[in-house]
Short mmCIF file of C-alpha atoms in Angstrom, two decimals:
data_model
loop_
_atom_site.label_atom_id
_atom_site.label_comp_id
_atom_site.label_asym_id
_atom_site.label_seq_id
_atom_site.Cartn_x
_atom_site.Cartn_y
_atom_site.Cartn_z
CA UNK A 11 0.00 0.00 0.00
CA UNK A 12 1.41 3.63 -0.52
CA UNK A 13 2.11 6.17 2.58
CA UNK A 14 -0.83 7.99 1.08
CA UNK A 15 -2.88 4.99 0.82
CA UNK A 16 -2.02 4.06 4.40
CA UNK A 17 -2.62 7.63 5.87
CA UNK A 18 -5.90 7.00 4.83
CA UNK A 19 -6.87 3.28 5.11
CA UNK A 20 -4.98 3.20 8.60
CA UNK A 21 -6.65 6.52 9.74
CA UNK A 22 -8.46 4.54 12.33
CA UNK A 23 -5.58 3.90 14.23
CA UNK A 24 -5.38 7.70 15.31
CA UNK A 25 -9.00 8.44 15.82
CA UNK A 26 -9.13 4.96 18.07
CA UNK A 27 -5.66 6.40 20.09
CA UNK A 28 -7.68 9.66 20.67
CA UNK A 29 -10.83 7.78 21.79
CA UNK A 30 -9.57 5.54 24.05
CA UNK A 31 -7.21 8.45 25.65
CA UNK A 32 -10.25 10.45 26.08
CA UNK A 33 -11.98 7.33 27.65
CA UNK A 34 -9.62 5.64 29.39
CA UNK A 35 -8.44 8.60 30.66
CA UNK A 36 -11.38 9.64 32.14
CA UNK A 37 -12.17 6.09 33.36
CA UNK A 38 -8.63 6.73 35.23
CA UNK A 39 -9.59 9.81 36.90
CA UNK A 40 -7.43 11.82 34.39
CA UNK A 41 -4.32 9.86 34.89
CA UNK A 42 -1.97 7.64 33.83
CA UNK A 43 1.05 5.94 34.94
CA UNK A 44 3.93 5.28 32.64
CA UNK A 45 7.54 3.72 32.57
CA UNK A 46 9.36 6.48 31.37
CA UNK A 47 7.55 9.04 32.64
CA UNK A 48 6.00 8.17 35.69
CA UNK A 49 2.54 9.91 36.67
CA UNK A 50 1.13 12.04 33.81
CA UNK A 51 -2.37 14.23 33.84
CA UNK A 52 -4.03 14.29 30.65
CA UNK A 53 -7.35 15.78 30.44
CA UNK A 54 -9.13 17.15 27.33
CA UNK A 55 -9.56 20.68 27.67
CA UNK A 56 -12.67 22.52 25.69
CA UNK A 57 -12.79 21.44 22.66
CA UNK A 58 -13.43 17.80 21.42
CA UNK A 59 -14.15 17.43 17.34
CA UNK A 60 -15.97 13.85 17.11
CA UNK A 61 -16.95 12.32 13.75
CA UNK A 62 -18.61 8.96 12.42
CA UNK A 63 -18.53 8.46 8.65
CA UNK A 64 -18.59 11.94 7.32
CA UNK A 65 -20.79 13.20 10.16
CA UNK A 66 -18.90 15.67 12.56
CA UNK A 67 -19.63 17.24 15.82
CA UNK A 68 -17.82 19.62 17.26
CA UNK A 69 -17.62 20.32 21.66
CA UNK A 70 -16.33 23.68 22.66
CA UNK A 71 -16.38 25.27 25.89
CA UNK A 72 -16.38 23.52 29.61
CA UNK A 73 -16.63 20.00 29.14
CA UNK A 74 -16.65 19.09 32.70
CA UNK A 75 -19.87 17.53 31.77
CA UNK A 76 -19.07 15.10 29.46
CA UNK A 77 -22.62 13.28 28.91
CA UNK A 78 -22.79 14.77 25.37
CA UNK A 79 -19.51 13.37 24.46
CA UNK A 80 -20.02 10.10 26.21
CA UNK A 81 -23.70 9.64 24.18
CA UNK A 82 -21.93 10.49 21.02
CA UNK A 83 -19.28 7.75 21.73
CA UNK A 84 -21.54 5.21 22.71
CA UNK A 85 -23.24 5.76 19.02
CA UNK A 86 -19.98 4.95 17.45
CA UNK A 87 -18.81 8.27 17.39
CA UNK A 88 -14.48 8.83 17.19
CA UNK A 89 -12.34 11.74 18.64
CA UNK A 90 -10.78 13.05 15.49
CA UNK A 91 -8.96 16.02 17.49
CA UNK A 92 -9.17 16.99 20.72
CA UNK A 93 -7.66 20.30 22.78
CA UNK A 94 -5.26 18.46 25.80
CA UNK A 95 -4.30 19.68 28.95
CA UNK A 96 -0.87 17.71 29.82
CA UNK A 97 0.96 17.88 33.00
CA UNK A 98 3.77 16.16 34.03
CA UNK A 99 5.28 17.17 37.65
CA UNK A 100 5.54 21.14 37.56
CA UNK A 101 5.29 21.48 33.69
CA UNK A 102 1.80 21.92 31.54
CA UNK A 103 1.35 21.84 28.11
CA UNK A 104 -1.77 23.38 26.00
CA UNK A 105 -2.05 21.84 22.38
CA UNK A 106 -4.88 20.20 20.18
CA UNK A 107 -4.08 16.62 18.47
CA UNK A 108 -4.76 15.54 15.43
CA UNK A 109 -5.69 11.97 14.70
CA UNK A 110 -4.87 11.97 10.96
CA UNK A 111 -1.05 12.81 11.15
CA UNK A 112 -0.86 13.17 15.02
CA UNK A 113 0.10 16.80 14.40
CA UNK A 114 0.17 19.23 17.06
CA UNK A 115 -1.71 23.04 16.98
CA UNK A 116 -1.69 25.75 19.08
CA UNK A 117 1.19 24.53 21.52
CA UNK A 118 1.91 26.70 24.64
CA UNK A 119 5.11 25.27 26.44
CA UNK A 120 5.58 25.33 29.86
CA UNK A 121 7.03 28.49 31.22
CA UNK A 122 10.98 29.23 29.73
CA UNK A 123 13.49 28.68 32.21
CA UNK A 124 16.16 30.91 30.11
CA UNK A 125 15.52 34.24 28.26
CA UNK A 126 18.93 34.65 25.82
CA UNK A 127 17.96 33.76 22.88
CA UNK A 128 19.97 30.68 22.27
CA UNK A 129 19.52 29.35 25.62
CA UNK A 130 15.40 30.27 24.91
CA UNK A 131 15.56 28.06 21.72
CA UNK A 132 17.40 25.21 23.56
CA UNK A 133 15.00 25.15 26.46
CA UNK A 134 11.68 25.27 24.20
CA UNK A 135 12.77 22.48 22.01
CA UNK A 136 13.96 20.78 25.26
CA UNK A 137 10.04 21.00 26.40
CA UNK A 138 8.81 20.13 23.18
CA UNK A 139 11.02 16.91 22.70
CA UNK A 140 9.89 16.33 25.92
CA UNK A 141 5.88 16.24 25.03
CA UNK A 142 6.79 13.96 21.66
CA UNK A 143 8.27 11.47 23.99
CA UNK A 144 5.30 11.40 26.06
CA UNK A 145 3.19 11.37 23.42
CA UNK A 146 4.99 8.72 22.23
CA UNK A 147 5.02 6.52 25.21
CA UNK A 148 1.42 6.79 25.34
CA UNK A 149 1.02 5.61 22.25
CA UNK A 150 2.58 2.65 22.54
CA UNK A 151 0.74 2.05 25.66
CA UNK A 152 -2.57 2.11 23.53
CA UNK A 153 -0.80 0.13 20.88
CA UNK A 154 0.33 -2.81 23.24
CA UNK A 155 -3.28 -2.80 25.12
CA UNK A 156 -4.66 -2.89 21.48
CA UNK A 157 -2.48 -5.25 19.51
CA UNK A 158 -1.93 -7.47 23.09
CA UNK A 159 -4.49 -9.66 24.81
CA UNK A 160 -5.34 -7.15 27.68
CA UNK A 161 -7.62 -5.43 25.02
CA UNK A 162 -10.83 -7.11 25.96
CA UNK A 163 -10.27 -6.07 29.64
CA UNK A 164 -9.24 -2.59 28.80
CA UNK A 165 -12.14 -2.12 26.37
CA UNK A 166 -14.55 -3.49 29.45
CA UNK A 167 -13.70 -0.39 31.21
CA UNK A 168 -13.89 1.70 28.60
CA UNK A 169 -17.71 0.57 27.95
CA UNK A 170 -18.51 0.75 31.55
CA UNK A 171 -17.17 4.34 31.43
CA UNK A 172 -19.25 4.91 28.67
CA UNK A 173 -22.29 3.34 30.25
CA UNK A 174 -21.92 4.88 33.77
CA UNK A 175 -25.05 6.85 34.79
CA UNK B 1 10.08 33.26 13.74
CA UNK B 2 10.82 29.71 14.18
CA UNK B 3 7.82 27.35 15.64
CA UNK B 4 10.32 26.54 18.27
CA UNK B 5 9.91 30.14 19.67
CA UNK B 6 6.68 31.14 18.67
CA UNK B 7 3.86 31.96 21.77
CA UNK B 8 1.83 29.04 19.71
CA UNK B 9 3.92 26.67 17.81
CA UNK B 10 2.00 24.29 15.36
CA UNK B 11 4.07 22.01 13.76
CA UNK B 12 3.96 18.25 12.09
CA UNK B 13 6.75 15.30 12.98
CA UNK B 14 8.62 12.90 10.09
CA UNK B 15 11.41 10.56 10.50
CA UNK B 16 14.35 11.01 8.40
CA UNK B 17 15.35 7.43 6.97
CA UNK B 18 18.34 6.43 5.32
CA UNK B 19 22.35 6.61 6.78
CA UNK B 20 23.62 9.94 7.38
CA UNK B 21 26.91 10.40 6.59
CA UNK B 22 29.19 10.89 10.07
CA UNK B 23 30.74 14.07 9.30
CA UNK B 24 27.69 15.44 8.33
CA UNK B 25 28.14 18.93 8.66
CA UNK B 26 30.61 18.73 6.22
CA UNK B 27 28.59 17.02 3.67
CA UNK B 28 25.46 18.66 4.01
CA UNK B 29 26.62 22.49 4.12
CA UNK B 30 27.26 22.04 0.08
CA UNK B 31 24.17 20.61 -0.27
CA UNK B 32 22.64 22.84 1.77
CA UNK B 33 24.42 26.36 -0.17
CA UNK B 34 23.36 24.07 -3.52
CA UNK B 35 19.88 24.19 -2.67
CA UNK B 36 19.74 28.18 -0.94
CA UNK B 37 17.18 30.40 -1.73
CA UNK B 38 17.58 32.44 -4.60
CA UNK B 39 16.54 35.62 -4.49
CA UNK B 40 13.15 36.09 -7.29
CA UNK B 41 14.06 39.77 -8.02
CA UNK B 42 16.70 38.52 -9.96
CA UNK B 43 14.94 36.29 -11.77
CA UNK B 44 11.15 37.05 -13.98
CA UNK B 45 9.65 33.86 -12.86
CA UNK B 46 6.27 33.79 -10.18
CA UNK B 47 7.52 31.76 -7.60
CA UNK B 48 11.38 31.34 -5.96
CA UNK B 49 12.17 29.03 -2.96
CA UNK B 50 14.91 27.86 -1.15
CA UNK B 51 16.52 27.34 2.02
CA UNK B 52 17.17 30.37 4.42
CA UNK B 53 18.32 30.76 7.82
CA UNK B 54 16.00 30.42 10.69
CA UNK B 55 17.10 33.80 12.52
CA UNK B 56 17.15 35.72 9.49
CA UNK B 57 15.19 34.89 6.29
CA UNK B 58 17.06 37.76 4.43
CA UNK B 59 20.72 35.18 4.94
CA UNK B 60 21.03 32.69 2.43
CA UNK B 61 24.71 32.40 1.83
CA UNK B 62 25.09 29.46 4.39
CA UNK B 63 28.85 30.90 4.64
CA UNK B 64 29.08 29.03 8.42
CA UNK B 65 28.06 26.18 10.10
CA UNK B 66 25.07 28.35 11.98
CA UNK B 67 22.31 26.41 11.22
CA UNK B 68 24.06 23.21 12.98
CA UNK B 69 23.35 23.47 16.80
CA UNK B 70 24.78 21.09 19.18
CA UNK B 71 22.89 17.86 17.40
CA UNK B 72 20.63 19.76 15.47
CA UNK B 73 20.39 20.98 12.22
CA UNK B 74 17.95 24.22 11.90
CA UNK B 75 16.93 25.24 8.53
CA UNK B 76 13.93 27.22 7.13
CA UNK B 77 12.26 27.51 3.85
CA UNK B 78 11.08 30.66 2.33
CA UNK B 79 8.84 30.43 -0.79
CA UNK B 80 8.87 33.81 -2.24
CA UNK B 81 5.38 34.34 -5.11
CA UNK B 82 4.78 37.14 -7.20
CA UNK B 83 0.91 37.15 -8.44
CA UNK B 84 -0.87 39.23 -10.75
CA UNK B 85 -4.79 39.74 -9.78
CA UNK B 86 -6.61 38.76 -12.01
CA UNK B 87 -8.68 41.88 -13.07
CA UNK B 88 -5.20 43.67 -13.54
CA UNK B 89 -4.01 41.96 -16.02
CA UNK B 90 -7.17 41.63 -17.70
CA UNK B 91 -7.51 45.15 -18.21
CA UNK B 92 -3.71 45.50 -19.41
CA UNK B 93 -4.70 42.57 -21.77
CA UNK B 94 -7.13 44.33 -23.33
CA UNK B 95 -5.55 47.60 -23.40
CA UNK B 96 -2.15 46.32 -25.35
CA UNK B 97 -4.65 44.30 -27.73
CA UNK B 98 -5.91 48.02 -28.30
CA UNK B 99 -2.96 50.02 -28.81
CA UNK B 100 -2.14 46.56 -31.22
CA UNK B 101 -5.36 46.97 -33.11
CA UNK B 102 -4.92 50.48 -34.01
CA UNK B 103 -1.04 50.25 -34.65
CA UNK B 104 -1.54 47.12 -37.05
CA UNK B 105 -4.92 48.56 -38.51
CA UNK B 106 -6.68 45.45 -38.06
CA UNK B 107 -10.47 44.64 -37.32
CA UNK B 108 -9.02 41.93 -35.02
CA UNK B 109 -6.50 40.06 -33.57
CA UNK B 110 -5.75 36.15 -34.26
CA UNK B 111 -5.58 33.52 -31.54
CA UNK B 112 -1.56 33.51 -31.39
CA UNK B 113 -1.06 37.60 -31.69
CA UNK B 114 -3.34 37.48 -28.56
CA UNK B 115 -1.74 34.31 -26.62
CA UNK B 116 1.51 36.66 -27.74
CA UNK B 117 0.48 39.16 -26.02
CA UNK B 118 -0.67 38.05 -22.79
CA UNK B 119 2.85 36.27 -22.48
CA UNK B 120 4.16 40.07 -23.51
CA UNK B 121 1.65 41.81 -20.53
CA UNK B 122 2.24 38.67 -18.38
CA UNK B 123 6.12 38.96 -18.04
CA UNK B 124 5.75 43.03 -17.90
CA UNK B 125 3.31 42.79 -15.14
CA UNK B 126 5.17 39.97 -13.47
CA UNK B 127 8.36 42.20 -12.48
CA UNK B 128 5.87 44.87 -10.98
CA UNK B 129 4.26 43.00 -8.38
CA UNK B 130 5.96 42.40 -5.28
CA UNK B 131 6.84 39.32 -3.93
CA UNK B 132 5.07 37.69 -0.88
CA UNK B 133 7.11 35.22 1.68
CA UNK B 134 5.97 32.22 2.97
CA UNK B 135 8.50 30.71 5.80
CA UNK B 136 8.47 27.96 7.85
CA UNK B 137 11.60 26.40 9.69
CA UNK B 138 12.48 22.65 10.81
CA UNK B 139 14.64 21.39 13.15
CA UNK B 140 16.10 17.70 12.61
CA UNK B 141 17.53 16.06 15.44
CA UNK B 142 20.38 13.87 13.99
CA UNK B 143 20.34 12.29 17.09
CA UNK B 144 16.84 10.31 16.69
CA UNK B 145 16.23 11.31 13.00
CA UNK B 146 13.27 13.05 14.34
CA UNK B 147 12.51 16.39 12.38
CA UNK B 148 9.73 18.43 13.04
CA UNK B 149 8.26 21.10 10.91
CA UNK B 150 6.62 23.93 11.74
CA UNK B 151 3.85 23.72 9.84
CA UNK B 152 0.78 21.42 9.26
CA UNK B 153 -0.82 22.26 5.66
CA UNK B 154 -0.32 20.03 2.58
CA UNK B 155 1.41 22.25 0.44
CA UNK B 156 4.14 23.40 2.87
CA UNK B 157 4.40 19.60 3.94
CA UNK B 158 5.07 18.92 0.02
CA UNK B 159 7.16 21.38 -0.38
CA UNK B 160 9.23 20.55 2.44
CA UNK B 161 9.73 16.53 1.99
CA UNK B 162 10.95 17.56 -1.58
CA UNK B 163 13.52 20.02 -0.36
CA UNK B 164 14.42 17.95 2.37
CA UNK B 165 14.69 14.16 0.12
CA UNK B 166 16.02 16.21 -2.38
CA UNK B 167 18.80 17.95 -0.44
CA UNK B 168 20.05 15.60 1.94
CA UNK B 169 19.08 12.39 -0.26
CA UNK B 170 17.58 10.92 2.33
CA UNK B 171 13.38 9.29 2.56
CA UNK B 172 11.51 11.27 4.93
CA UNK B 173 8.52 9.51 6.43
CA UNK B 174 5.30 11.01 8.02
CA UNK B 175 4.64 10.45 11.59
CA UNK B 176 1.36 9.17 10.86
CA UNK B 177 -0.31 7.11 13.26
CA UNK B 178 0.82 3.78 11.59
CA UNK B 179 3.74 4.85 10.31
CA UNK B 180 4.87 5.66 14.50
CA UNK B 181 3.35 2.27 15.58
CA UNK B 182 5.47 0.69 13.23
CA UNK B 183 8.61 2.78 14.40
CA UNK B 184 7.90 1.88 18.08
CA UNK B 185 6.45 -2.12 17.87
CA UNK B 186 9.26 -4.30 17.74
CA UNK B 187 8.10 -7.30 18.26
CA UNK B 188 7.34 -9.15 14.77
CA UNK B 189 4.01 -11.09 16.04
CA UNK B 190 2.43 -7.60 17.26
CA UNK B 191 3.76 -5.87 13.93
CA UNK B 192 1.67 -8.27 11.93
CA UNK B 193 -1.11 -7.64 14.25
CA UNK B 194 -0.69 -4.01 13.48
CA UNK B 195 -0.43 -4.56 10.00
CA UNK B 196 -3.96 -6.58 10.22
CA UNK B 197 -5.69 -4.18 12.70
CA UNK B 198 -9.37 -3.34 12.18
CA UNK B 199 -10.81 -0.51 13.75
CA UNK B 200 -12.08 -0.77 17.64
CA UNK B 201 -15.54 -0.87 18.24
CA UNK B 202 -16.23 1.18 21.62
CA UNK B 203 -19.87 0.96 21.48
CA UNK B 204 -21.14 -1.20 24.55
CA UNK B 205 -22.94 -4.11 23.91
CA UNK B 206 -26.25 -4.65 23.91
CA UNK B 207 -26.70 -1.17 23.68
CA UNK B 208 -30.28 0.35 22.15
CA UNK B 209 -28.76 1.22 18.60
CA UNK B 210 -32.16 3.62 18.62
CA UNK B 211 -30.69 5.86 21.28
CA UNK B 212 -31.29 9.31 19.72
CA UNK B 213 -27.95 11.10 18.46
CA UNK B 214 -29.86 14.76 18.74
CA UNK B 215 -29.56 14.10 22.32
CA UNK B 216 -25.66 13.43 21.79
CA UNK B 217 -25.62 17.61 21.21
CA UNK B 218 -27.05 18.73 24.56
#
């Protein structure tokens, strides 16, 4: 198959990432716990663009209520981008994510710990190598649950999230 | 300004594949200086591009090693277009096939006198207008082959894995979502399951497939 063939025909793979980290994330309490990078918060912030076929919905504003979302999801809906909130220890990030080519929008960068501009450059590509990697790991956390045999639990408690009242 | 320092960088991720030759910086300044912007004003085409510095899109002599940082080679592209609106050069089109018409004493002009013309009006007109830049930088890690761009539309991603396969005859692949699960799988039994992957069906069972999707909005 070409790249261009398997952009498309594999698109799935990034909308089903962004689903379950929306899910399983919330199922989690907002959390997770990885190897590399110990205890990360991950929370989507206001703005969730779902879609199913070429239907698309779009949430903006405070989604502490996520009932909408949760209904849409439990239709079949996918997240095809999503606004994230990530913090790890001290440091936040601000971003949307793309599902298609995983590409990253809007991103505010923790808070510069140098001002010279060399140093400046340095210490934002130092923060955003640092998101990639954690990006990263979490993707191959959803790719081992999903390609492993711990799938059928994981997508249990994804459903019950869904389902909870 | 680079993505790298902007307030809100946006920006899109590739792997660089192929073997990079260990003195790079050696090897690649050439190519780099062979592929440098060129400046359009001394040229009559519509379009110049080329690779400039990321601190100052106005340096593309490449004289020093500047754009290699510590592991890190930082480059940007500036695509410089000259276009004519197209009402302007309408009306110049039809005012040279005028001052033609009464110079040649015709009743009218043929197909080629007036394709002839438009080239004429096309190339005059082409040298007024001023350019307008487009930039946007990358930074490769030669560490991890990682290279990020900052930018996420089609045609800048185009442009840039042609400059970039082109200049440092290398492949650059997307970071696509299969494309990175094949990078970080290893093992060969969960590649092939990757490879064979259908999408995941989230919906719980047994659920009422009636349930109302207006109500999904509220």
């Amino acid at each position: 198959m070409s790249e261009l063939g398997l952009i498309t025909g594999k698109h799935f793979i990034g909308t089903d990432f962004l689903t379950w980290l929306l899910a399983a994330g919330e199922a989690r309490g907002g959390e997770f716990e990885l190897p590399n990078h110990g205890r990360v918060s991950i929370i989507f912030d206001n703005k969730i663009l779902l879609s199913m076929d070429s239907e698309q919905v779009d949430y903006r504003g405070e989604i502490s209520n996520l009932e909408g979302v949760r209904l849409a999801l439990r239709q079949g809906m996918k997240v095809l981008e999503g606004k994230l909130f990530v913090k790890l220890g001290e440091r936040e990030w601000r971003f949307t994510l793309t599902s298609k080519l995983l590409q990253v929008k809007g991103l505010k960068l923790p808070k510069p710990r140098y001002m010279k501009p060399e140093e400046l450059w340095f210490d934002r590509l130092g923060y955003i190598s640092e998101l990639t990697e954690l990006l990263d790991e979490l993707f191959g956390h959803f790719l081992a649950l999903r390609l492993g045999d711990a799938w059928e639990t994981e997508l249990a408690a994804i459903q019950a999230w869904l389902n909870w009242e | 300004m680079s993505f790298v320092t902007s307030g809100a960088s946006s920006f899109t991720r590739f792997f660089a594949i192929g073997e990079r030759p260990a003195s790079y910086r050696e090897v690649y300044l050439p190519y780099i200086q062979e592929y440098a912007f060129w400046d359009i004003d001394q040229t009559d085409g519509e379009e110049s591009y080329g690779w400039v510095s990321t601190d100052d899109i106005t340096d593309f002599g490449f004289e020093t090693e500047a754009c290699f940082r510590d592991e890190f080679i930082s480059l940007a592209i500036r695509v410089d277009r000259r276009k004519i609106p197209k009402s302007i050069e309408k009306l110049h089109q039809r005012q040279a096939e005028k001052e033609l018409l009464a110079q040649t004493g015709a009743e009218q002009l043929s197909k080629f006198q007036k394709k002839e013309l438009a080239d004429v009006v096309h190339k005059k007109l082409i040298q007024r207008i001023p350019p307008t830049p487009e930039v946007f930088d990358m930074v490769w890690n030669t560490l991890t082959d990682e290279v990020f761009l900052g930018a996420t539309n089609q045609a800048a991603i185009d442009r840039f894995i042609d400059m970039f396969t082109t200049t440092f005859r290398l492949g650059l692949r997307l970071a696509f979502p299969y494309a990175l699960g094949d990078k970080l799988v290893t093992e060969q039994a969960l590649k092939e399951r990757l490879e064979e992957l259908e999408p995941a069906d989230y919906r719980p069972k047994g659920l009422d497939s009636t349930e109302s999707k207006d109500e999904s909005h509220e």
